[in-house]
Short mmCIF file of C-alpha atoms and ligand atoms in Angstrom, two decimals:
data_model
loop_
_atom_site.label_atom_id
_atom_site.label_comp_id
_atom_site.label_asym_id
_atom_site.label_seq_id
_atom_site.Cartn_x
_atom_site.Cartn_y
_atom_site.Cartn_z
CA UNK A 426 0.00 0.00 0.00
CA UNK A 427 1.53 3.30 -0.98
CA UNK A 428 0.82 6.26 1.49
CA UNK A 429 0.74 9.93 0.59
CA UNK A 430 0.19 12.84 2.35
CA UNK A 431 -1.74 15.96 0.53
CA UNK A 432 -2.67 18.68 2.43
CA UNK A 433 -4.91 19.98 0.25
CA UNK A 434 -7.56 19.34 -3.28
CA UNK A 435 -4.24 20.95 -5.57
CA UNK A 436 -1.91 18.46 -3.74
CA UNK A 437 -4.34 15.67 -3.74
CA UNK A 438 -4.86 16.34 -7.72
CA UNK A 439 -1.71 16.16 -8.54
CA UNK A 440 -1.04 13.08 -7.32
CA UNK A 441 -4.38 11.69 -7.60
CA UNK A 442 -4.25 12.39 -11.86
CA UNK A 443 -1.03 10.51 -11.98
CA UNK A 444 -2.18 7.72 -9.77
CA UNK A 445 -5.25 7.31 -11.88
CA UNK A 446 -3.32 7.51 -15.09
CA UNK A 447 -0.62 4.58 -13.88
CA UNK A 448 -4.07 2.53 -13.22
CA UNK A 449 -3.48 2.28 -9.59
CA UNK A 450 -6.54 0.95 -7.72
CA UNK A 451 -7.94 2.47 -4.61
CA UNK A 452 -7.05 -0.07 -2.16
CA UNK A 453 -3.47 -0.12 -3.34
CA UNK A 454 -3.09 3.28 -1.96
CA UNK A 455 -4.21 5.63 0.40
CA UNK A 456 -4.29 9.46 1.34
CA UNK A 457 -3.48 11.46 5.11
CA UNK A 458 -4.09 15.21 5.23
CA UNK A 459 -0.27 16.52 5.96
CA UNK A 460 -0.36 17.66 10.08
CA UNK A 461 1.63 20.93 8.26
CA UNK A 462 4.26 20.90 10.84
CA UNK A 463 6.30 19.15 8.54
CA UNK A 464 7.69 19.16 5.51
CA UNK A 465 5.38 18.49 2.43
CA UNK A 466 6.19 14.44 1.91
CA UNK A 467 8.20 13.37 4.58
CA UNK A 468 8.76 9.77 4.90
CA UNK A 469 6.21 9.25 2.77
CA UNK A 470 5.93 8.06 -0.95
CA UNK A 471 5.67 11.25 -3.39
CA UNK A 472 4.71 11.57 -6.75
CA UNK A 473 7.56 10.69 -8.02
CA UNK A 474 7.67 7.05 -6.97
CA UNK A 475 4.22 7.19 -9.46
CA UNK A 476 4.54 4.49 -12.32
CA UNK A 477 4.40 6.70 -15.91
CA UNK A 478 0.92 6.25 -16.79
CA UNK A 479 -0.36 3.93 -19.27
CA UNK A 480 -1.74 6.01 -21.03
CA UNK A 481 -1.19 9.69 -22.99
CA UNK A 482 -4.13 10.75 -23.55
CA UNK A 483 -4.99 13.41 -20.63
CA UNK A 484 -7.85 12.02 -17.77
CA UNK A 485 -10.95 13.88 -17.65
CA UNK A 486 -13.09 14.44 -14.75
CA UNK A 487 -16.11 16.47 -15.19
CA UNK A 488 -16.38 20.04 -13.74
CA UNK A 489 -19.33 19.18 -11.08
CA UNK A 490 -16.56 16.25 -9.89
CA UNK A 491 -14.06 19.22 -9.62
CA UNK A 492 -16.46 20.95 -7.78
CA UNK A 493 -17.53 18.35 -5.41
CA UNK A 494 -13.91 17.43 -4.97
CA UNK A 495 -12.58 20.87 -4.18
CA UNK A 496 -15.66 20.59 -1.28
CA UNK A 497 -14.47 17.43 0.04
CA UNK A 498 -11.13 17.94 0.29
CA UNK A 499 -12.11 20.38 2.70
CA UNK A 500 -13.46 17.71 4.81
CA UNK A 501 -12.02 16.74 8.18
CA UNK A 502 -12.93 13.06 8.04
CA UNK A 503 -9.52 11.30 7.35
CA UNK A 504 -10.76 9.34 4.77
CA UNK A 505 -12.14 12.46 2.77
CA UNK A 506 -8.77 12.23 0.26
CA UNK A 507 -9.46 8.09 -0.22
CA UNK A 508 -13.25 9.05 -0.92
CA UNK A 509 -12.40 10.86 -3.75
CA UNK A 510 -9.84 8.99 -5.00
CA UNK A 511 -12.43 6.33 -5.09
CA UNK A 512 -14.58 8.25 -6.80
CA UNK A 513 -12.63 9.29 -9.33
CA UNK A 514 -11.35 6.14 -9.99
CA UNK A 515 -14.94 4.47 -10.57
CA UNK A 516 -16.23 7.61 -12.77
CA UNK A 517 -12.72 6.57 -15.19
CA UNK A 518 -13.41 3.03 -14.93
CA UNK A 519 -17.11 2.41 -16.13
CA UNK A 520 -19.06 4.42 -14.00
CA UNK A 521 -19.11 7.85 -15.89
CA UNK A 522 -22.49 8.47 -14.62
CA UNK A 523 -21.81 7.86 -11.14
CA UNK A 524 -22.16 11.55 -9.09
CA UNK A 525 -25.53 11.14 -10.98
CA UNK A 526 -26.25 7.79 -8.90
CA UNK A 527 -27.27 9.56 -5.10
CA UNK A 528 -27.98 6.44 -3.66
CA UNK A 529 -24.54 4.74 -4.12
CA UNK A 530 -23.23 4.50 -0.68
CA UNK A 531 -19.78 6.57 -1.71
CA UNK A 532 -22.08 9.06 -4.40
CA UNK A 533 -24.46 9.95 -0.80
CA UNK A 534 -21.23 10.02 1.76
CA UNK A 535 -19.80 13.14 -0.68
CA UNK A 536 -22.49 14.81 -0.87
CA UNK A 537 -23.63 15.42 2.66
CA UNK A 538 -19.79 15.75 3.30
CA UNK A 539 -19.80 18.28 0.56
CA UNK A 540 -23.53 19.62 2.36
CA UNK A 541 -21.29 20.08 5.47
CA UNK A 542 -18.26 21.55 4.73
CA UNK A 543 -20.97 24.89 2.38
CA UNK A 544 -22.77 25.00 5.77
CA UNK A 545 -19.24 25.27 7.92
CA UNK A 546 -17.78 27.56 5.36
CA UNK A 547 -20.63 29.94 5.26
CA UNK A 548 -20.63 30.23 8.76
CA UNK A 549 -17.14 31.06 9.40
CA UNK A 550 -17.68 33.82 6.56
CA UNK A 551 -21.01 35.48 8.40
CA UNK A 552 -18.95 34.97 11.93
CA UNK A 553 -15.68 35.36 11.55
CA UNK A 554 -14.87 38.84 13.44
CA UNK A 555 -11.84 41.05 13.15
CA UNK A 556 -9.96 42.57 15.89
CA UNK A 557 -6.94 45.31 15.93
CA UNK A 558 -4.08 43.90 16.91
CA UNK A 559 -1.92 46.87 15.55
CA UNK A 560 -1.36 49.51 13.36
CA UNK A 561 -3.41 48.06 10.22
CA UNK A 562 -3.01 44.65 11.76
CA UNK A 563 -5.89 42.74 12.91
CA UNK A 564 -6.88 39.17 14.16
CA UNK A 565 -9.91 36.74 14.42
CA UNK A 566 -9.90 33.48 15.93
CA UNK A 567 -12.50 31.08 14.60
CA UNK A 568 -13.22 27.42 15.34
CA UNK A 569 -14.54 25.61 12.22
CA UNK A 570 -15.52 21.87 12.02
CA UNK A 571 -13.26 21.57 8.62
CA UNK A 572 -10.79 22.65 6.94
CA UNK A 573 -12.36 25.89 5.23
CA UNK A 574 -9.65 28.64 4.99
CA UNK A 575 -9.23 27.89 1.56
CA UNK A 576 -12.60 28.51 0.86
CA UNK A 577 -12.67 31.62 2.84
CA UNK A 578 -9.32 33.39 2.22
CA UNK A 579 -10.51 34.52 -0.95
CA UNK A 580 -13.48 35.88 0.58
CA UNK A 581 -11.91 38.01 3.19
CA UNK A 582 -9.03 39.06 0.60
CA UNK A 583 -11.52 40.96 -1.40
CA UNK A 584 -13.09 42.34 1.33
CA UNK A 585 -10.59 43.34 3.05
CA UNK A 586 -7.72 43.74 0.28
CA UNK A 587 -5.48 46.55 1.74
CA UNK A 588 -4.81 45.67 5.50
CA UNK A 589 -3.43 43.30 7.08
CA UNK A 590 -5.19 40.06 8.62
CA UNK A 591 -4.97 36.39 10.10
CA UNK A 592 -7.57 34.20 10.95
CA UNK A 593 -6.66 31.65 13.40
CA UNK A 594 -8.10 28.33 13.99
CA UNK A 595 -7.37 25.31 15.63
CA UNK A 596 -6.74 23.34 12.45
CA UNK A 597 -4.75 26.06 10.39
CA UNK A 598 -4.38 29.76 9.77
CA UNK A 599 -4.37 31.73 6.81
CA UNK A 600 -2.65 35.28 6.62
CA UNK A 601 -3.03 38.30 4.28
CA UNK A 602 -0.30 40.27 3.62
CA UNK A 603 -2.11 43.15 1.30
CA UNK A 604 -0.60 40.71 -1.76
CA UNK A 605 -1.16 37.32 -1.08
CA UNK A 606 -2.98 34.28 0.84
CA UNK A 607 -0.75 32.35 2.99
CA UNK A 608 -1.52 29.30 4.63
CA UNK A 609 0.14 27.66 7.80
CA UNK A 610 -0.58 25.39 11.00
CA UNK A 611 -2.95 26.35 13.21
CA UNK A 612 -3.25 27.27 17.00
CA UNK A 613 -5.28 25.69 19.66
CA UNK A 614 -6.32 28.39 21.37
CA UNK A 615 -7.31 31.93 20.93
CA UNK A 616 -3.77 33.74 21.46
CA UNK A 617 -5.63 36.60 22.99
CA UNK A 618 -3.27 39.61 23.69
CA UNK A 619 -0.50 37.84 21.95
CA UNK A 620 -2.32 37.93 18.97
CA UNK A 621 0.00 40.88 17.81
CA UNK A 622 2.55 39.05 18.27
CA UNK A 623 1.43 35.84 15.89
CA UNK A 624 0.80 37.93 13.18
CA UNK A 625 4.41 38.96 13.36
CA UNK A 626 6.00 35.36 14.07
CA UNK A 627 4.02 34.26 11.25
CA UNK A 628 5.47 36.79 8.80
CA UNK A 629 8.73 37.19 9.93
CA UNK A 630 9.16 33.26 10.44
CA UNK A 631 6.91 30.90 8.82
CA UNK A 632 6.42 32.48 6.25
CA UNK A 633 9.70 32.29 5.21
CA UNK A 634 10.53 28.46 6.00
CA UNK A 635 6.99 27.08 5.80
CA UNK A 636 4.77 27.64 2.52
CA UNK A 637 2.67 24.29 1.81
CA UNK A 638 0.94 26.47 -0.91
CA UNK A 639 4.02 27.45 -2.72
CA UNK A 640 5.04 23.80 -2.35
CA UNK A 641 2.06 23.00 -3.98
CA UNK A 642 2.21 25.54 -6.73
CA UNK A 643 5.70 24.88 -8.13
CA UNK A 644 4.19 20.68 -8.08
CA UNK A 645 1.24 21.35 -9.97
CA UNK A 646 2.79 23.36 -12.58
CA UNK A 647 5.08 20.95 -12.76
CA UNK A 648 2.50 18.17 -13.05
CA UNK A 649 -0.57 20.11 -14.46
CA UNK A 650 -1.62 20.98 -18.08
CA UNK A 651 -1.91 25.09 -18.03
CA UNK A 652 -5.18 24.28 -18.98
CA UNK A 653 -5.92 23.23 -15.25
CA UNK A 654 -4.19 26.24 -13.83
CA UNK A 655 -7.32 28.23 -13.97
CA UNK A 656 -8.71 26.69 -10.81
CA UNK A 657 -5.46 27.32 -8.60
CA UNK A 658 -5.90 30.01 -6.18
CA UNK A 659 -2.69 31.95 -7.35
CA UNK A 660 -4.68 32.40 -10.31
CA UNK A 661 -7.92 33.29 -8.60
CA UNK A 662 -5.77 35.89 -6.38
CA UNK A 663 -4.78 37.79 -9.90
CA UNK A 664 -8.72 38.54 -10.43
CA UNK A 665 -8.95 39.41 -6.77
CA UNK A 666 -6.58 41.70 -6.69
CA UNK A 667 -7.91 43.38 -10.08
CA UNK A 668 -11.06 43.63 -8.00
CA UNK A 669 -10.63 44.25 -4.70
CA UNK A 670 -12.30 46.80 -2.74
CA UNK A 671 -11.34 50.40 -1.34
CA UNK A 672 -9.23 50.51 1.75
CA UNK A 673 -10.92 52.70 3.21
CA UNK A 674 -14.20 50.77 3.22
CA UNK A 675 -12.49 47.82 4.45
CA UNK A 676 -10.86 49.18 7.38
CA UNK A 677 -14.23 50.76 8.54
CA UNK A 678 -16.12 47.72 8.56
CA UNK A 679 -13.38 45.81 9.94
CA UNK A 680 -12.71 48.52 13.16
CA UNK A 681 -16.85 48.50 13.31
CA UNK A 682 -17.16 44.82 14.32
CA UNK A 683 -20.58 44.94 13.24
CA UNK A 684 -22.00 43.13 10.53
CA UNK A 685 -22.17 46.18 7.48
CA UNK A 686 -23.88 44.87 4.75
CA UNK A 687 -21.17 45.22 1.69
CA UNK A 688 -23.37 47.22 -0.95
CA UNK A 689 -23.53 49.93 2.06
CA UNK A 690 -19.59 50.54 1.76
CA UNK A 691 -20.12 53.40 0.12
CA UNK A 692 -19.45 53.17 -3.46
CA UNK A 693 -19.99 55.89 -6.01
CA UNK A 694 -20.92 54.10 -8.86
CA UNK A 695 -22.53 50.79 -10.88
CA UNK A 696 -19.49 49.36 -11.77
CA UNK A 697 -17.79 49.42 -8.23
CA UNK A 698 -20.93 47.85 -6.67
CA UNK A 699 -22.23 45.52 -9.37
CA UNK A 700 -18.41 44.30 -8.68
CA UNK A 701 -18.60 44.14 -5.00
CA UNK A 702 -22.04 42.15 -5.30
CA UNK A 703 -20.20 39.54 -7.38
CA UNK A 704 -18.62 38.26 -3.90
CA UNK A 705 -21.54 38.89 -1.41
CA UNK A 706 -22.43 36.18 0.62
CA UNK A 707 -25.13 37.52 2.82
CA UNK A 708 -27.00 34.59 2.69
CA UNK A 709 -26.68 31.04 1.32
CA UNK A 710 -27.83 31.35 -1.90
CA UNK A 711 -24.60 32.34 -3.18
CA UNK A 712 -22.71 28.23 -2.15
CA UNK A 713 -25.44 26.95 -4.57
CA UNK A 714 -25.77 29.50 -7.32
CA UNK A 715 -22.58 29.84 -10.17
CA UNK A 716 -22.57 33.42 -9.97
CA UNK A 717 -24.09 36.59 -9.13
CA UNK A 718 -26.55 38.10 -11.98
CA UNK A 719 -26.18 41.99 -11.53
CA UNK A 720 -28.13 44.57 -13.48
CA UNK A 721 -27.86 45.40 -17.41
CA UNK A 722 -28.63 48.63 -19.00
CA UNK A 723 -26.75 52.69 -18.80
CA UNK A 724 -26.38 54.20 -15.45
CA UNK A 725 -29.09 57.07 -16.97
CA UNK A 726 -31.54 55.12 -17.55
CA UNK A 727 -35.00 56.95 -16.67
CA UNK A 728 -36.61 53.39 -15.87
CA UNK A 729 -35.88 50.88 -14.27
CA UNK A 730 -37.37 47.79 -14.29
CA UNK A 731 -37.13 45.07 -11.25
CA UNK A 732 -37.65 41.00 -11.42
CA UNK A 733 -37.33 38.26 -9.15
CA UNK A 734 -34.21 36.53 -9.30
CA UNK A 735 -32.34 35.28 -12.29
CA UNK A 736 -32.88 32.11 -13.54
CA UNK A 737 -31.38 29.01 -14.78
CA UNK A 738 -30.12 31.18 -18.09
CA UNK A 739 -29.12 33.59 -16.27
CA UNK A 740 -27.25 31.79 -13.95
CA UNK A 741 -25.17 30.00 -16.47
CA UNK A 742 -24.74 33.62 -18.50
CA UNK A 743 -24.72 36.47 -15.45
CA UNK A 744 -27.24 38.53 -17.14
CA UNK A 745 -30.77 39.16 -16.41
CA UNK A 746 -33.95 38.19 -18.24
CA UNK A 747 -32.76 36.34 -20.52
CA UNK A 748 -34.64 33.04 -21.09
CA UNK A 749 -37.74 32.36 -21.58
CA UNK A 750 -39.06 35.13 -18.94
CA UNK A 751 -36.34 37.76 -20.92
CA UNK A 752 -37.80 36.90 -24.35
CA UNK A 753 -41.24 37.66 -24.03
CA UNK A 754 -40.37 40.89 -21.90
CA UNK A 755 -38.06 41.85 -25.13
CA UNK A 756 -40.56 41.27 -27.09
CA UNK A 757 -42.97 43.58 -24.53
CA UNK A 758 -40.68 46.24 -24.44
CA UNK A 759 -40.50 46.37 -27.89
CA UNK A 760 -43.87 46.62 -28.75
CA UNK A 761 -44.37 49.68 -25.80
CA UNK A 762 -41.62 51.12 -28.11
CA UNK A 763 -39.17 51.63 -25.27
CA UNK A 764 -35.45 52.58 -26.07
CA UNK A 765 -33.29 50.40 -24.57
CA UNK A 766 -30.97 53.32 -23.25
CA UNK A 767 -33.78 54.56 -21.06
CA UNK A 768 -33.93 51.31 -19.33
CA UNK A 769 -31.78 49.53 -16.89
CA UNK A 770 -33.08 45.79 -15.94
CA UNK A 771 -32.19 44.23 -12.86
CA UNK A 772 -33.50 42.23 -10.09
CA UNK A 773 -34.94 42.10 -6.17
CA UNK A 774 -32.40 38.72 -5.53
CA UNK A 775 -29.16 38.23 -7.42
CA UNK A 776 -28.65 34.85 -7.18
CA UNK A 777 -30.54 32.60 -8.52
CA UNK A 778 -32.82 30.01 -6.08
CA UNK A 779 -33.60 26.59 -7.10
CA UNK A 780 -34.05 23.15 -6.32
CA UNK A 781 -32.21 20.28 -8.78
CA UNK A 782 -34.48 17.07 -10.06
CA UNK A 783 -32.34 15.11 -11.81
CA UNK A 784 -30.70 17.27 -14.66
CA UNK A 785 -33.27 20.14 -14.03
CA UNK A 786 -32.54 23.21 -11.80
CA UNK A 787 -36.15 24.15 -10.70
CA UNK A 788 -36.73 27.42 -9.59
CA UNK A 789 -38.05 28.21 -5.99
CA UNK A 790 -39.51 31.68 -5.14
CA UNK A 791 -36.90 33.82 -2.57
CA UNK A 792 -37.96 34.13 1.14
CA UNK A 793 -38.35 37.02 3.19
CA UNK A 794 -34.95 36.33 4.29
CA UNK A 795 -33.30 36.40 0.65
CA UNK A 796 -35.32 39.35 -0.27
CA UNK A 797 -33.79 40.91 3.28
CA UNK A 798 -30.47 40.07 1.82
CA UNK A 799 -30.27 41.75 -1.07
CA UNK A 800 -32.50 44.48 -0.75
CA UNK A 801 -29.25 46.62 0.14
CA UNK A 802 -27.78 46.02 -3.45
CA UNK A 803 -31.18 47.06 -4.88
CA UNK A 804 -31.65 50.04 -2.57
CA UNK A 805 -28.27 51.45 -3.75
CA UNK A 806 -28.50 50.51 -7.58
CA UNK A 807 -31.71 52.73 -7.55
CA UNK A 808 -30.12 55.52 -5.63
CA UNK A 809 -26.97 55.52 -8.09
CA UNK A 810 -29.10 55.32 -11.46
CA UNK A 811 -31.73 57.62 -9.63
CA UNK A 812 -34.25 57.07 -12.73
CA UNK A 813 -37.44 58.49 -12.62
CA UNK A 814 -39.37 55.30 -12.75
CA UNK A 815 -39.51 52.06 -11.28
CA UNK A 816 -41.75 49.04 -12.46
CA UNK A 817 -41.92 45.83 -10.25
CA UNK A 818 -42.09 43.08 -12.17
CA UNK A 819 -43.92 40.32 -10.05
CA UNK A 820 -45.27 40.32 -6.54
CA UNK A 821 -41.60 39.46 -5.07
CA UNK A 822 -39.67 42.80 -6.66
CA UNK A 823 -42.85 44.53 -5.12
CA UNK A 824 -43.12 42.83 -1.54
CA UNK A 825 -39.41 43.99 -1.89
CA UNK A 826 -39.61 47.93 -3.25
CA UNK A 827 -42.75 48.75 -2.31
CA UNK A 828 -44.22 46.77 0.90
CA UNK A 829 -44.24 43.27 2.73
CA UNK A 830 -47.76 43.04 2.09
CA UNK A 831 -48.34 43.46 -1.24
CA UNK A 832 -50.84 42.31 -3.48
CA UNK A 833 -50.84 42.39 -7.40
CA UNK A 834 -54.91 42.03 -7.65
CA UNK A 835 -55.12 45.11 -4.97
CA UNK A 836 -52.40 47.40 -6.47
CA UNK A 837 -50.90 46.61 -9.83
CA UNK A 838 -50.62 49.60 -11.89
CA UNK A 839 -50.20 52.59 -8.76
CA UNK A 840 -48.11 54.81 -8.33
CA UNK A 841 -46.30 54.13 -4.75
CA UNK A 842 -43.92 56.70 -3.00
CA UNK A 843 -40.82 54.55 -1.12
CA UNK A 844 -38.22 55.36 1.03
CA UNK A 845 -35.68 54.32 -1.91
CA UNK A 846 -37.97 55.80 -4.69
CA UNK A 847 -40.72 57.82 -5.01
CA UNK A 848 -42.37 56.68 -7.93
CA UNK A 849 -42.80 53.02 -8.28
CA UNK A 850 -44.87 50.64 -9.77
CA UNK A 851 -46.17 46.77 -10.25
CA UNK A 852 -47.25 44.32 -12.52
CA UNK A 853 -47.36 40.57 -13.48
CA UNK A 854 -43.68 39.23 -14.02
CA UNK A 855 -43.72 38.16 -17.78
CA UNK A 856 -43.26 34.44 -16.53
CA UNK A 857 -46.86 34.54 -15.02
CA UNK A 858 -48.25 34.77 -18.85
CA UNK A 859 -46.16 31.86 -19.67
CA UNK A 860 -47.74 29.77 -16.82
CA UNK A 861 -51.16 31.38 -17.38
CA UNK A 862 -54.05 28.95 -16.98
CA UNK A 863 -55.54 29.74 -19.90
CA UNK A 864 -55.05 30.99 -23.31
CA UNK A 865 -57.49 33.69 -22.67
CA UNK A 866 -56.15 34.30 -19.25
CA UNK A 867 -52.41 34.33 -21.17
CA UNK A 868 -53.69 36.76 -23.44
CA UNK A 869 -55.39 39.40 -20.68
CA UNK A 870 -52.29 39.53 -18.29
CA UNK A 871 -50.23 40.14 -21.83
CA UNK A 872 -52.24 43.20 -22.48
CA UNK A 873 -52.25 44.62 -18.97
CA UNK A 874 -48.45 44.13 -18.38
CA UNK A 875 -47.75 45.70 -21.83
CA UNK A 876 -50.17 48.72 -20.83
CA UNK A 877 -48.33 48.90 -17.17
CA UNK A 878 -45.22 48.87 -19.27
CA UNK A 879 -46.12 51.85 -21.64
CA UNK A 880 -47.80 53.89 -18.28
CA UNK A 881 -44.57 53.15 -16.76
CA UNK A 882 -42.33 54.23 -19.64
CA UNK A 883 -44.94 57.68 -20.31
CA UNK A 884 -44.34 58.53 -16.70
CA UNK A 885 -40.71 58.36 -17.03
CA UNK A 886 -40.32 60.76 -19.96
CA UNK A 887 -43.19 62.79 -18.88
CA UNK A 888 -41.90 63.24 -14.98
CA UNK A 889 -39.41 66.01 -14.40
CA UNK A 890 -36.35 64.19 -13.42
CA UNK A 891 -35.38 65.11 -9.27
CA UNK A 892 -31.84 67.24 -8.42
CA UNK A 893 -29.26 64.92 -8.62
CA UNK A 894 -30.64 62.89 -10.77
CA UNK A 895 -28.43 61.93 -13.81
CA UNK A 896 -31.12 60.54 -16.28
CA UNK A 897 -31.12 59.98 -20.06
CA UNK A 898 -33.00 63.92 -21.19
N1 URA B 1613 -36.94 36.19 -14.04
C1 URA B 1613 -36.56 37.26 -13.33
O1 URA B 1613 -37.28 37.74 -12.48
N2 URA B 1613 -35.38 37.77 -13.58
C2 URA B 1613 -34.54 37.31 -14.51
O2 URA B 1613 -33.45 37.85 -14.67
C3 URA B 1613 -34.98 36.21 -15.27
C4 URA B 1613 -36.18 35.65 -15.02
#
């Protein structure tokens, strides 16, 4: 039995594709998560005691195994790097459709592993909290079930790009040096006061002598196609660093301690917070969606309108409306004879909520809590485009804008005065036609969303525009 230690999913991969390539079965091997006190492979077998594989043509596991994999890897269990090793090897060896197969024994074990280690990561992102520890320094001691850092460096990188940080935990710690993630043992207790003074051992000392990551790095691009490289975090870092956040912002919420929703940092403009909502987490639906679907149209637009939540097209594309819902509201918007550069299209949840049977992604309608979640990004999209107009589009965009309570039979087509707008509206959401009862009923909600749609657009030319307000004229 050969024995290697990985201490994380790029160490495991690198291994595990040349293993899998020399045909190497799983019981003929096996897989320890490295303690990290020690160097990367001692006394153990390394890659390069791996048999040249059989084989050259390149092993190809899907992207939803890469996914689950990167998820399990994070698991504590000791047998999480064996589990996947066993996966893989049955997907390459006549099971392709195995991750499809929930009931296998090894198919249900990842996924509720994979269940837990989204739940323990989202956690340690909505409780991690920051304290000084210096000038620009600061600390936070967490204790997660698994081993999440990896999935939360990233996280706290962008948020807070341009000071410096460490989360401890009793597994391992990660630092931030205002460049890069760095990732190290951990500590078993809170150091309290001496927290200070980890944050400088760590730099001036481990950091130096002890970098599993770069280990890691310089072995996978030794090992790894450059096609693969796009999922390393070095890479990832590149784009977070292109995107990160202003300083200022991050310090403030980080010397607050409380909880500041990110779309209330105090950006200036759609591009800096349409960017900043691409990382929110402020509630789960970002660990299930594949990205976040952010509003389309010119910052001087005089209308806007609002939907739901993007769906399954949009999820896959990151723009709103449109699929099937987007179509018919083109088509809509073209027939009120709306310019497209007076409108700006967005939506009351960015992410997109559904449930999966089988192949399908089903959508499920937001809760208060999602709507809660969000609201923030919509309230300060509408003050930055400041149009004239706003038109709900479906009972959840209203019970979002315009109140808790609302009700399209009751209100559709009104005029409403909000404390993030003054004038805005409701009507069906174009998907309600689609799933009309009847052809008749079909046809009547078509007519009465295309006449809320031209009221709408008429009250955005015809209202004066308000001071400030940096509309289309
Ligand atoms: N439905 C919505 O409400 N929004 C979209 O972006 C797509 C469908």
């Amino acid at each position: 039995m050969r024995r290697f230690t990985v201490d994380d999913f790029d160490s495991w991969r690198a291994i595990a594709r040349q293993a899998l390539a020399a045909g190497i079965e799983p019981r003929a091997l096996s897989f320890q998560r490295s303690k990290q006190e020690k160097t990367l492979f001692d006394d153990e077998a390394n890659d390069d005691d791996l048999p040249s594989s059989r084989s050259a043509s390149p092993l190809r596991l899907s992207k939803e195994f890469i996914a689950l994999a990167q998820m399990i890897s994070c698991h504590r269990d000791p047998n999480a790097f064996n589990l996947l090793y066993r996966l893989g090897w049955r997907v390459l060896n006549g099971e392709p459709l195995l991750l499809r197969d929930t009931l296998d024994d090894d198919v249900a074990r990842a996924v509720r592993w994979q269940q837990q280690v989204r739940r323990d990561a989202h956690k340690a992102k909505a409780f991690v909290r920051f304290r000084p520890v210096g000038e620009q320094k600061f600390f936070a001691w967490h204790r997660p079930d698994h081993w999440v850092l990896k999935l939360i460096g990233p996280f706290f990188a962008r948020r807070f790009p341009n000071v410096e940080w460490m989360i401890g935990t009793p597994l391992e710690i990660v630092t931030w040096n205002r460049r890069k993630l760095e990732y190290g043992a951990g500590m078993p207790t809170d150091p309290g006061a001496d927290a200070d003074a980890c944050v400088d051992l760590w730099k001036t000392y481990y950091a130096s002598t002890y970098n599993p990551a770069r280990t890691n790095v310089s072995m996978m691009k030794r090992e790894m196609p450059v096609r693969y490289w796009a999922t390393m975090p070095e890479t990832a870092l590149i784009q977070e660093l292109l995107t990160a956040a202003d300083s200022r912002t991050a310090e403030m919420i980080i010397k607050g301690e409380t909880p500041v929703h990110p779309a209330n940092a105090g950006y200036t403009n759609l591009h800096g917070l349409n960017e900043a909502a691409r990382s929110c987490s402020a509630c789960e639906l970002c660990e299930h969606a594949t990205q976040t679907v952010v509003g389309r149209g010119p910052p001087s637009a005089r209308l806007i309108l609002v939907g739901e939540q993007p769906g399954d097209e949009e999820d896959r594309t990151g723009q709103p409306f449109v699929g099937p819902a987007g179509r018919l509201l083109e088509e809509l918007i073209a027939e009120a004879g709306i310019d497209r550069e007076w409108l700006y299209v967005t939506n009351a949840v960015k992410h997109f909520y559904f449930v999966e049977r089988g192949e399908r992604r089903l959508h499920k309608r937001p809760s208060a809590r999602h709507l809660a979640a969000c609201q923030p990004w919509l309230h300060r999209e509408l003050e930055l485009v400041r149009p004239v107009m706003v038109l709900c589009l479906g009972v959840t965009a209203a019970q979002s804008l315009i109140a808790a309570d609302f009700r399209m039979n009751a209100s559709r087509g009104k005029v409403f005065s909000v404390p993030h707008h003054q004038a805005v509206m409701a009507t069906y959401h174009p998907s309600a036609i689609v799933r009309a009862p009847s052809a008749e009923a079909a046809a009547r909600m078509r007519s009465e969303l295309l006449a809320n749609l031209r009221q709408a657009f008429e009250l955005s030319v015809a209202r004066p525009a308000q001071a400030g307000q940096n509309v289309k004229r």
